[in-house]
Amino acid sequence: MAITCGIIGLPNVGKSTIFNAMTGAEIAAENYPFTTIDPNAGIAVVRDPRLGAIADIVKPKSVVPTVMEFVDIAGLVSGASQGEGLGNQFLSHIRETDAIAHVVRCFDDANVVHVDGRIDPVSDIATISTELALADLASVERALERHGRKSKAGDKDAVTRVAVLERLHAHLSEGLPVRTLSFSAAERPIVRDLFLLTAKPSMYVANVSEDGLADNDLVEAVRAHADTEGAAVVVVSGVLEAELATLADEDRDAMLAEYGMEEPGLDRVVHAAYALLGLRTFFTAGEKEARAWTIRAGAKAPQAAGAIHTDFETGFIKAEVIAYDDFIACGGEAGAKEAGKWRIEGKDYEVAEGDVVLFRFNV
């Protein structure tokens, strides 16, 4: 399934540097505002040690990890919702993504200018949040005007919509993101149809210097703000990640150990995006290929089969399933069958995180 995460933030906070390191792209990352104008899309590999462990057992001809698309969106500025800094164009790019990674500058470097002339990550967050909220407020006001007339005429659907829209308007007017509101099952489609920017799942990526990975007051300020929204914070050093991205695996691991890190910070960004969007991974394994696949949490077996090919979903018969831990402990499919850990599941089975699955289908 195609999942897209937009990387946003003020100019000169390190978005393009982080994007380049994550996707292996080589787009401009210069010390002046609006280096990025058109959005740049790139694919980030979702590194998963479980796939390697499965491949060690199966010995396939190829190993294929799952991926996520990231989009580097131009830096927003104050007034973006009114068109400042090509704001309307940039906001439309955000609207097309599934989730948002908001990069916040948590480093001080006199050689890298700040668009506001000061280092204050919480203020930076407020600038972006305000512009997104204002853009959403305009969308809600247009919808209120459209449905308000029908509501006054007694249209029941319009009455329901207006009630939701008025809640949204009041919330956004306080500068609060829509994702911090709760909605009933009946209200969610109404909100979803508005494609609101602040309704998107979001996280903060605190970009620090190489020596700012620990005991960083700026990061703590971001964490404190994120706690008010229930948002995740991932700390990365864009400069360090750019260097790590150029190294062979052995050298990369040595450098990670030097900095006391178990995995690259950008891997944590990808994993956090997975968690934000409620995604799960399942595996297929055979002589030709061991592969990881992405599905939404709650997906049933036929839907998971459809992630491989639509014909698999249409002609789904059954799924042969082994839990990941059992697959490893038993040394693969044959051992799992002997141990009674191999099972047959039908159309109502909800695929679990890490399942190793073989689908049977008829087309």
mmCIF file of C-alpha atoms in Angstrom:
data_model
loop_
_atom_site.group_PDB
_atom_site.id
_atom_site.type_symbol
_atom_site.label_atom_id
_atom_site.label_comp_id
_atom_site.label_asym_id
_atom_site.label_seq_id
_atom_site.Cartn_x
_atom_site.Cartn_y
_atom_site.Cartn_z
ATOM 1 C CA MET A 1 0.000 0.000 0.000
ATOM 2 C CA ALA A 2 1.239 3.496 -0.823
ATOM 3 C CA ILE A 3 1.772 5.526 2.365
ATOM 4 C CA THR A 4 3.039 9.102 2.175
ATOM 5 C CA CYS A 5 4.475 11.220 4.987
ATOM 6 C CA GLY A 6 5.033 14.931 4.380
ATOM 7 C CA ILE A 7 8.082 16.624 5.909
ATOM 8 C CA ILE A 8 7.232 20.199 6.889
ATOM 9 C CA GLY A 9 8.706 23.027 8.926
ATOM 10 C CA LEU A 10 10.050 26.547 8.688
ATOM 11 C CA PRO A 11 12.820 27.260 6.168
ATOM 12 C CA ASN A 12 16.365 26.271 7.237
ATOM 13 C CA VAL A 13 15.388 23.754 9.911
ATOM 14 C CA GLY A 14 17.018 20.800 8.125
ATOM 15 C CA LYS A 15 14.072 19.241 6.261
ATOM 16 C CA SER A 16 15.954 18.613 3.038
ATOM 17 C CA THR A 17 19.043 17.306 4.845
ATOM 18 C CA ILE A 18 16.908 14.792 6.720
ATOM 19 C CA PHE A 19 14.950 13.901 3.581
ATOM 20 C CA ASN A 20 18.164 13.288 1.622
ATOM 21 C CA ALA A 21 19.591 11.031 4.321
ATOM 22 C CA MET A 22 16.355 9.093 4.655
ATOM 23 C CA THR A 23 15.686 8.508 0.970
ATOM 24 C CA GLY A 24 19.145 8.650 -0.600
ATOM 25 C CA ALA A 25 18.043 11.614 -2.689
ATOM 26 C CA GLU A 26 20.369 14.456 -3.580
ATOM 27 C CA ILE A 27 18.203 17.551 -3.617
ATOM 28 C CA ALA A 28 19.414 21.008 -2.728
ATOM 29 C CA ALA A 29 19.886 21.722 0.975
ATOM 30 C CA GLU A 30 21.188 25.260 1.122
ATOM 31 C CA ASN A 31 21.378 28.012 3.717
ATOM 32 C CA TYR A 32 18.573 30.226 2.467
ATOM 33 C CA PRO A 33 14.768 30.134 2.546
ATOM 34 C CA PHE A 34 12.745 28.303 -0.092
ATOM 35 C CA THR A 35 15.552 26.108 -1.416
ATOM 36 C CA THR A 36 12.736 23.602 -1.938
ATOM 37 C CA ILE A 37 9.814 24.914 -3.973
ATOM 38 C CA ASP A 38 8.337 21.926 -5.750
ATOM 39 C CA PRO A 39 7.811 18.964 -3.406
ATOM 40 C CA ASN A 40 10.439 16.240 -3.679
ATOM 41 C CA ALA A 41 9.297 12.650 -3.185
ATOM 42 C CA GLY A 42 11.553 9.782 -2.207
ATOM 43 C CA ILE A 43 11.293 6.250 -0.909
ATOM 44 C CA ALA A 44 12.640 5.268 2.517
ATOM 45 C CA VAL A 45 13.303 1.625 3.266
ATOM 46 C CA VAL A 46 11.652 0.387 6.460
ATOM 47 C CA ARG A 47 14.524 -1.555 8.012
ATOM 48 C CA ASP A 48 13.187 -4.532 9.938
ATOM 49 C CA PRO A 49 15.578 -7.057 11.512
ATOM 50 C CA ARG A 50 12.774 -9.634 11.529
ATOM 51 C CA LEU A 51 12.936 -9.821 7.733
ATOM 52 C CA GLY A 52 16.647 -10.617 7.919
ATOM 53 C CA ALA A 53 16.007 -13.339 10.502
ATOM 54 C CA ILE A 54 13.353 -14.914 8.252
ATOM 55 C CA ALA A 55 15.708 -14.743 5.268
ATOM 56 C CA ASP A 56 18.464 -16.463 7.267
ATOM 57 C CA ILE A 57 16.148 -19.450 7.651
ATOM 58 C CA VAL A 58 14.509 -19.502 4.208
ATOM 59 C CA LYS A 59 17.602 -18.582 2.140
ATOM 60 C CA PRO A 60 15.562 -16.849 -0.597
ATOM 61 C CA LYS A 61 16.959 -15.534 -3.871
ATOM 62 C CA SER A 62 15.869 -12.002 -2.944
ATOM 63 C CA VAL A 63 14.875 -10.055 0.163
ATOM 64 C CA VAL A 64 12.444 -7.153 -0.254
ATOM 65 C CA PRO A 65 11.727 -4.749 2.640
ATOM 66 C CA THR A 66 8.630 -2.620 2.801
ATOM 67 C CA VAL A 67 8.958 1.103 2.092
ATOM 68 C CA MET A 68 7.365 4.443 2.875
ATOM 69 C CA GLU A 69 7.219 7.514 0.653
ATOM 70 C CA PHE A 70 8.384 10.806 2.134
ATOM 71 C CA VAL A 71 7.709 14.190 0.561
ATOM 72 C CA ASP A 72 9.959 17.160 1.291
ATOM 73 C CA ILE A 73 7.597 20.147 1.281
ATOM 74 C CA ALA A 74 8.876 23.694 1.038
ATOM 75 C CA GLY A 75 9.333 25.701 4.227
ATOM 76 C CA LEU A 76 6.226 27.467 5.452
ATOM 77 C CA VAL A 77 6.349 30.987 6.863
ATOM 78 C CA SER A 78 4.032 33.225 8.819
ATOM 79 C CA GLY A 79 1.206 34.250 6.491
ATOM 80 C CA ALA A 80 1.316 31.031 4.444
ATOM 81 C CA SER A 81 -2.455 30.620 4.794
ATOM 82 C CA GLN A 82 -2.785 34.002 3.074
ATOM 83 C CA GLY A 83 -0.385 33.046 0.304
ATOM 84 C CA GLU A 84 2.895 34.310 1.780
ATOM 85 C CA GLY A 85 5.968 32.435 0.548
ATOM 86 C CA LEU A 86 3.870 30.559 -2.044
ATOM 87 C CA GLY A 87 1.924 29.329 0.977
ATOM 88 C CA ASN A 88 -1.264 28.171 -0.756
ATOM 89 C CA GLN A 89 0.752 25.982 -3.110
ATOM 90 C CA PHE A 90 2.730 24.467 -0.251
ATOM 91 C CA LEU A 91 -0.375 23.858 1.848
ATOM 92 C CA SER A 92 -1.940 21.924 -1.015
ATOM 93 C CA HIS A 93 1.097 19.641 -1.054
ATOM 94 C CA ILE A 94 0.592 18.869 2.640
ATOM 95 C CA ARG A 95 -3.073 18.090 2.019
ATOM 96 C CA GLU A 96 -2.089 15.184 -0.246
ATOM 97 C CA THR A 97 -0.068 13.314 2.407
ATOM 98 C CA ASP A 98 -1.246 10.682 4.897
ATOM 99 C CA ALA A 99 0.802 11.960 7.856
ATOM 100 C CA ILE A 100 3.061 14.866 8.800
ATOM 101 C CA ALA A 101 6.588 14.895 10.173
ATOM 102 C CA HIS A 102 7.142 18.418 11.496
ATOM 103 C CA VAL A 103 10.890 19.134 11.602
ATOM 104 C CA VAL A 104 11.828 21.580 14.357
ATOM 105 C CA ARG A 105 15.220 23.241 14.702
ATOM 106 C CA CYS A 106 16.835 22.382 18.039
ATOM 107 C CA PHE A 107 20.396 23.485 17.297
ATOM 108 C CA ASP A 108 22.210 26.798 17.329
ATOM 109 C CA ASP A 109 24.524 27.537 14.411
ATOM 110 C CA ALA A 110 25.494 31.073 13.478
ATOM 111 C CA ASN A 111 26.264 29.890 9.953
ATOM 112 C CA VAL A 112 22.672 28.742 9.368
ATOM 113 C CA VAL A 113 20.265 31.654 9.430
ATOM 114 C CA HIS A 114 16.895 31.329 11.123
ATOM 115 C CA VAL A 115 13.998 32.881 9.242
ATOM 116 C CA ASP A 116 12.893 34.685 12.440
ATOM 117 C CA GLY A 117 16.401 35.502 13.650
ATOM 118 C CA ARG A 118 16.189 33.425 16.846
ATOM 119 C CA ILE A 119 16.205 29.787 17.995
ATOM 120 C CA ASP A 120 12.880 29.014 19.682
ATOM 121 C CA PRO A 121 11.410 25.644 18.633
ATOM 122 C CA VAL A 122 8.096 26.120 20.456
ATOM 123 C CA SER A 123 7.592 29.460 18.710
ATOM 124 C CA ASP A 124 8.456 27.780 15.405
ATOM 125 C CA ILE A 125 5.852 25.100 16.081
ATOM 126 C CA ALA A 126 3.290 27.784 16.890
ATOM 127 C CA THR A 127 3.986 29.567 13.586
ATOM 128 C CA ILE A 128 3.390 26.442 11.531
ATOM 129 C CA SER A 129 0.431 25.287 13.633
ATOM 130 C CA THR A 130 -1.240 28.673 13.312
ATOM 131 C CA GLU A 131 -0.928 28.673 9.532
ATOM 132 C CA LEU A 132 -2.326 25.155 9.243
ATOM 133 C CA ALA A 133 -5.173 26.019 11.615
ATOM 134 C CA LEU A 134 -5.994 29.192 9.649
ATOM 135 C CA ALA A 135 -6.075 27.241 6.404
ATOM 136 C CA ASP A 136 -8.409 24.683 8.012
ATOM 137 C CA LEU A 137 -10.547 27.453 9.484
ATOM 138 C CA ALA A 138 -11.068 28.864 5.986
ATOM 139 C CA SER A 139 -12.115 25.419 4.734
ATOM 140 C CA VAL A 140 -14.576 24.992 7.617
ATOM 141 C CA GLU A 141 -16.050 28.466 7.086
ATOM 142 C CA ARG A 142 -16.674 27.703 3.410
ATOM 143 C CA ALA A 143 -18.365 24.433 4.370
ATOM 144 C CA LEU A 144 -20.470 26.207 7.015
ATOM 145 C CA GLU A 145 -21.645 28.720 4.465
ATOM 146 C CA ARG A 146 -22.520 25.927 2.032
ATOM 147 C CA HIS A 147 -24.358 23.666 4.481
ATOM 148 C CA GLY A 148 -25.756 26.433 6.695
ATOM 149 C CA ARG A 149 -28.344 27.413 4.103
ATOM 150 C CA LYS A 150 -29.526 23.804 3.750
ATOM 151 C CA SER A 151 -29.631 23.426 7.526
ATOM 152 C CA LYS A 152 -31.954 26.412 7.887
ATOM 153 C CA ALA A 153 -34.190 24.832 5.254
ATOM 154 C CA GLY A 154 -34.540 21.735 7.453
ATOM 155 C CA ASP A 155 -32.164 19.352 5.660
ATOM 156 C CA LYS A 156 -31.356 16.744 8.350
ATOM 157 C CA ASP A 157 -27.976 15.800 6.885
ATOM 158 C CA ALA A 158 -27.008 19.470 6.744
ATOM 159 C CA VAL A 159 -28.097 19.968 10.370
ATOM 160 C CA THR A 160 -25.756 17.145 11.426
ATOM 161 C CA ARG A 161 -22.898 18.544 9.345
ATOM 162 C CA VAL A 162 -23.335 22.060 10.680
ATOM 163 C CA ALA A 163 -23.145 20.806 14.271
ATOM 164 C CA VAL A 164 -19.807 19.138 13.513
ATOM 165 C CA LEU A 165 -18.544 22.144 11.570
ATOM 166 C CA GLU A 166 -19.378 24.505 14.446
ATOM 167 C CA ARG A 167 -17.354 22.310 16.837
ATOM 168 C CA LEU A 168 -14.463 22.360 14.400
ATOM 169 C CA HIS A 169 -14.702 26.137 13.987
ATOM 170 C CA ALA A 170 -14.606 26.767 17.726
ATOM 171 C CA HIS A 171 -11.641 24.415 18.191
ATOM 172 C CA LEU A 172 -9.625 25.832 15.307
ATOM 173 C CA SER A 173 -10.393 29.399 16.400
ATOM 174 C CA GLU A 174 -8.413 28.650 19.551
ATOM 175 C CA GLY A 175 -5.461 27.566 17.383
ATOM 176 C CA LEU A 176 -5.908 23.906 18.311
ATOM 177 C CA PRO A 177 -5.382 21.060 15.822
ATOM 178 C CA VAL A 178 -8.368 18.985 14.768
ATOM 179 C CA ARG A 179 -6.509 15.763 15.642
ATOM 180 C CA THR A 180 -6.942 16.627 19.337
ATOM 181 C CA LEU A 181 -10.746 16.453 18.985
ATOM 182 C CA SER A 182 -12.686 13.199 19.279
ATOM 183 C CA PHE A 183 -15.543 12.272 16.969
ATOM 184 C CA SER A 184 -18.237 9.637 16.853
ATOM 185 C CA ALA A 185 -18.278 6.989 14.132
ATOM 186 C CA ALA A 186 -21.026 8.961 12.369
ATOM 187 C CA GLU A 187 -19.066 12.228 12.534
ATOM 188 C CA ARG A 188 -15.731 10.913 11.246
ATOM 189 C CA PRO A 189 -16.769 10.743 7.565
ATOM 190 C CA ILE A 190 -17.916 14.376 7.754
ATOM 191 C CA VAL A 191 -14.501 15.453 9.053
ATOM 192 C CA ARG A 192 -12.647 13.198 6.621
ATOM 193 C CA ASP A 193 -14.442 14.770 3.642
ATOM 194 C CA LEU A 194 -12.975 18.171 4.577
ATOM 195 C CA PHE A 195 -9.340 17.006 4.129
ATOM 196 C CA LEU A 196 -8.211 19.213 7.003
ATOM 197 C CA LEU A 197 -4.481 19.709 7.496
ATOM 198 C CA THR A 198 -4.530 19.645 11.297
ATOM 199 C CA ALA A 199 -6.535 16.418 11.301
ATOM 200 C CA LYS A 200 -3.569 14.505 9.885
ATOM 201 C CA PRO A 201 -1.566 12.286 12.250
ATOM 202 C CA SER A 202 1.554 14.272 13.148
ATOM 203 C CA MET A 203 4.865 13.931 14.958
ATOM 204 C CA TYR A 204 7.728 16.271 15.732
ATOM 205 C CA VAL A 205 11.252 15.591 14.508
ATOM 206 C CA ALA A 206 13.709 17.516 16.686
ATOM 207 C CA ASN A 207 16.764 18.225 14.529
ATOM 208 C CA VAL A 208 19.831 18.623 16.750
ATOM 209 C CA SER A 209 23.575 19.058 16.285
ATOM 210 C CA GLU A 210 25.898 16.057 16.654
ATOM 211 C CA ASP A 211 26.588 16.989 20.277
ATOM 212 C CA GLY A 212 22.941 17.801 21.026
ATOM 213 C CA LEU A 213 21.508 14.290 21.131
ATOM 214 C CA ALA A 214 21.378 14.305 24.942
ATOM 215 C CA ASP A 215 20.680 16.947 27.605
ATOM 216 C CA ASN A 216 19.191 19.335 25.078
ATOM 217 C CA ASP A 217 16.920 21.982 26.604
ATOM 218 C CA LEU A 218 15.448 22.840 23.210
ATOM 219 C CA VAL A 219 14.363 19.226 22.723
ATOM 220 C CA GLU A 220 12.805 19.155 26.192
ATOM 221 C CA ALA A 221 10.776 22.228 25.273
ATOM 222 C CA VAL A 222 9.504 20.421 22.176
ATOM 223 C CA ARG A 223 8.647 17.340 24.263
ATOM 224 C CA ALA A 224 6.689 19.452 26.734
ATOM 225 C CA HIS A 225 4.670 20.989 23.907
ATOM 226 C CA ALA A 226 4.129 17.625 22.203
ATOM 227 C CA ASP A 227 2.772 16.200 25.468
ATOM 228 C CA THR A 228 -0.087 18.713 25.333
ATOM 229 C CA GLU A 229 -1.134 17.202 21.988
ATOM 230 C CA GLY A 230 -0.262 13.595 22.729
ATOM 231 C CA ALA A 231 2.225 13.764 19.843
ATOM 232 C CA ALA A 232 5.416 11.747 19.419
ATOM 233 C CA VAL A 233 8.881 13.338 19.310
ATOM 234 C CA VAL A 234 11.816 11.770 17.487
ATOM 235 C CA VAL A 235 15.271 13.261 18.038
ATOM 236 C CA VAL A 236 17.692 13.129 15.107
ATOM 237 C CA SER A 237 20.840 14.904 14.038
ATOM 238 C CA GLY A 238 20.437 15.687 10.361
ATOM 239 C CA VAL A 239 24.170 16.242 9.951
ATOM 240 C CA LEU A 240 25.003 12.932 11.625
ATOM 241 C CA GLU A 241 22.315 11.046 9.701
ATOM 242 C CA ALA A 242 23.634 12.438 6.411
ATOM 243 C CA GLU A 243 27.041 10.978 7.242
ATOM 244 C CA LEU A 244 25.589 7.645 8.406
ATOM 245 C CA ALA A 245 23.683 7.328 5.133
ATOM 246 C CA THR A 246 26.961 7.266 3.178
ATOM 247 C CA LEU A 247 28.588 4.465 5.220
ATOM 248 C CA ALA A 248 28.708 0.713 4.681
ATOM 249 C CA ASP A 249 26.701 -1.308 7.232
ATOM 250 C CA GLU A 250 29.729 -2.241 9.351
ATOM 251 C CA ASP A 251 31.041 1.323 9.517
ATOM 252 C CA ARG A 252 27.537 2.641 10.186
ATOM 253 C CA ASP A 253 27.088 0.257 13.114
ATOM 254 C CA ALA A 254 30.449 1.320 14.562
ATOM 255 C CA MET A 255 29.479 4.982 14.316
ATOM 256 C CA LEU A 256 26.099 4.319 15.921
ATOM 257 C CA ALA A 257 27.841 2.582 18.816
ATOM 258 C CA GLU A 258 30.166 5.560 19.183
ATOM 259 C CA TYR A 259 27.136 7.801 19.688
ATOM 260 C CA GLY A 260 25.341 5.277 21.909
ATOM 261 C CA MET A 261 22.586 4.652 19.346
ATOM 262 C CA GLU A 262 21.056 1.272 18.523
ATOM 263 C CA GLU A 263 19.668 2.384 15.159
ATOM 264 C CA PRO A 264 19.810 5.476 12.941
ATOM 265 C CA GLY A 265 17.501 8.256 14.051
ATOM 266 C CA LEU A 266 15.838 8.201 10.661
ATOM 267 C CA ASP A 267 14.778 4.592 11.220
ATOM 268 C CA ARG A 268 12.991 5.832 14.325
ATOM 269 C CA VAL A 269 11.225 8.455 12.184
ATOM 270 C CA VAL A 270 9.955 5.743 9.852
ATOM 271 C CA HIS A 271 8.849 3.531 12.745
ATOM 272 C CA ALA A 272 7.118 6.481 14.401
ATOM 273 C CA ALA A 273 5.278 7.196 11.148
ATOM 274 C CA TYR A 274 4.132 3.572 11.086
ATOM 275 C CA ALA A 275 2.803 3.898 14.620
ATOM 276 C CA LEU A 276 1.091 7.203 13.783
ATOM 277 C CA LEU A 277 -0.806 5.674 10.900
ATOM 278 C CA GLY A 278 -1.686 2.442 12.681
ATOM 279 C CA LEU A 279 0.230 0.268 10.232
ATOM 280 C CA ARG A 280 1.250 -3.348 10.601
ATOM 281 C CA THR A 281 3.822 -5.531 8.870
ATOM 282 C CA PHE A 282 3.380 -9.115 7.772
ATOM 283 C CA PHE A 283 5.806 -11.338 5.871
ATOM 284 C CA THR A 284 5.806 -13.808 3.027
ATOM 285 C CA ALA A 285 8.697 -16.235 2.719
ATOM 286 C CA GLY A 286 9.735 -18.754 0.092
ATOM 287 C CA GLU A 287 12.652 -19.887 -2.045
ATOM 288 C CA LYS A 288 12.237 -17.045 -4.510
ATOM 289 C CA GLU A 289 11.617 -14.192 -2.093
ATOM 290 C CA ALA A 290 11.274 -13.117 1.531
ATOM 291 C CA ARG A 291 9.283 -9.914 1.704
ATOM 292 C CA ALA A 292 7.691 -7.493 4.152
ATOM 293 C CA TRP A 293 4.255 -6.013 3.439
ATOM 294 C CA THR A 294 2.376 -3.076 4.940
ATOM 295 C CA ILE A 295 -1.287 -3.151 5.958
ATOM 296 C CA ARG A 296 -3.576 -1.103 8.176
ATOM 297 C CA ALA A 297 -4.131 -2.406 11.689
ATOM 298 C CA GLY A 298 -7.351 -4.387 11.712
ATOM 299 C CA ALA A 299 -6.979 -5.628 8.140
ATOM 300 C CA LYS A 300 -8.503 -9.055 7.570
ATOM 301 C CA ALA A 301 -6.741 -11.841 5.693
ATOM 302 C CA PRO A 302 -8.324 -11.070 2.273
ATOM 303 C CA GLN A 303 -7.296 -7.404 2.571
ATOM 304 C CA ALA A 304 -3.745 -8.416 3.442
ATOM 305 C CA ALA A 305 -3.742 -10.721 0.421
ATOM 306 C CA GLY A 306 -4.874 -7.753 -1.666
ATOM 307 C CA ALA A 307 -1.737 -5.861 -0.613
ATOM 308 C CA ILE A 308 0.189 -8.415 -2.658
ATOM 309 C CA HIS A 309 -2.176 -8.491 -5.635
ATOM 310 C CA THR A 310 -5.828 -7.608 -6.128
ATOM 311 C CA ASP A 311 -6.445 -11.084 -7.577
ATOM 312 C CA PHE A 312 -5.371 -12.584 -4.242
ATOM 313 C CA GLU A 313 -8.097 -10.672 -2.450
ATOM 314 C CA THR A 314 -10.769 -11.406 -5.042
ATOM 315 C CA GLY A 315 -10.043 -15.119 -5.122
ATOM 316 C CA PHE A 316 -9.064 -15.562 -1.475
ATOM 317 C CA ILE A 317 -9.595 -19.085 -0.144
ATOM 318 C CA LYS A 318 -7.522 -19.296 3.038
ATOM 319 C CA ALA A 319 -4.330 -18.137 4.732
ATOM 320 C CA GLU A 320 -1.651 -20.402 6.139
ATOM 321 C CA VAL A 321 -0.264 -18.492 9.121
ATOM 322 C CA ILE A 322 2.726 -18.801 11.461
ATOM 323 C CA ALA A 323 3.424 -16.161 14.114
ATOM 324 C CA TYR A 324 6.870 -14.592 13.654
ATOM 325 C CA ASP A 325 8.239 -15.794 17.009
ATOM 326 C CA ASP A 326 7.084 -19.340 16.251
ATOM 327 C CA PHE A 327 8.578 -19.233 12.747
ATOM 328 C CA ILE A 328 11.988 -18.289 14.177
ATOM 329 C CA ALA A 329 11.855 -20.603 17.191
ATOM 330 C CA CYS A 330 10.857 -23.571 15.021
ATOM 331 C CA GLY A 331 13.371 -22.878 12.268
ATOM 332 C CA GLY A 332 10.795 -22.178 9.588
ATOM 333 C CA GLU A 333 7.594 -23.624 8.172
ATOM 334 C CA ALA A 334 8.424 -27.335 8.504
ATOM 335 C CA GLY A 335 9.403 -26.979 12.156
ATOM 336 C CA ALA A 336 6.334 -24.860 12.904
ATOM 337 C CA LYS A 337 4.083 -27.534 11.406
ATOM 338 C CA GLU A 338 5.738 -30.213 13.510
ATOM 339 C CA ALA A 339 5.309 -28.104 16.647
ATOM 340 C CA GLY A 340 1.644 -27.395 15.881
ATOM 341 C CA LYS A 341 2.312 -23.664 15.350
ATOM 342 C CA TRP A 342 1.113 -23.633 11.728
ATOM 343 C CA ARG A 343 -2.581 -22.894 11.303
ATOM 344 C CA ILE A 344 -5.252 -22.235 8.691
ATOM 345 C CA GLU A 345 -7.203 -18.969 8.902
ATOM 346 C CA GLY A 346 -10.248 -17.792 6.941
ATOM 347 C CA LYS A 347 -11.757 -14.542 5.727
ATOM 348 C CA ASP A 348 -12.469 -13.169 9.202
ATOM 349 C CA TYR A 349 -8.913 -13.537 10.490
ATOM 350 C CA GLU A 350 -7.290 -10.225 11.487
ATOM 351 C CA VAL A 351 -3.654 -10.396 10.409
ATOM 352 C CA ALA A 352 -1.369 -9.837 13.404
ATOM 353 C CA GLU A 353 1.884 -7.899 13.521
ATOM 354 C CA GLY A 354 4.730 -10.073 12.240
ATOM 355 C CA ASP A 355 2.642 -12.941 10.877
ATOM 356 C CA VAL A 356 4.363 -15.073 8.236
ATOM 357 C CA VAL A 357 1.611 -15.866 5.741
ATOM 358 C CA LEU A 358 1.028 -17.961 2.653
ATOM 359 C CA PHE A 359 -2.216 -17.127 0.863
ATOM 360 C CA ARG A 360 -4.240 -19.665 -1.071
ATOM 361 C CA PHE A 361 -6.491 -18.216 -3.771
ATOM 362 C CA ASN A 362 -8.379 -19.060 -6.921
ATOM 363 C CA VAL A 363 -8.850 -16.726 -9.892
#
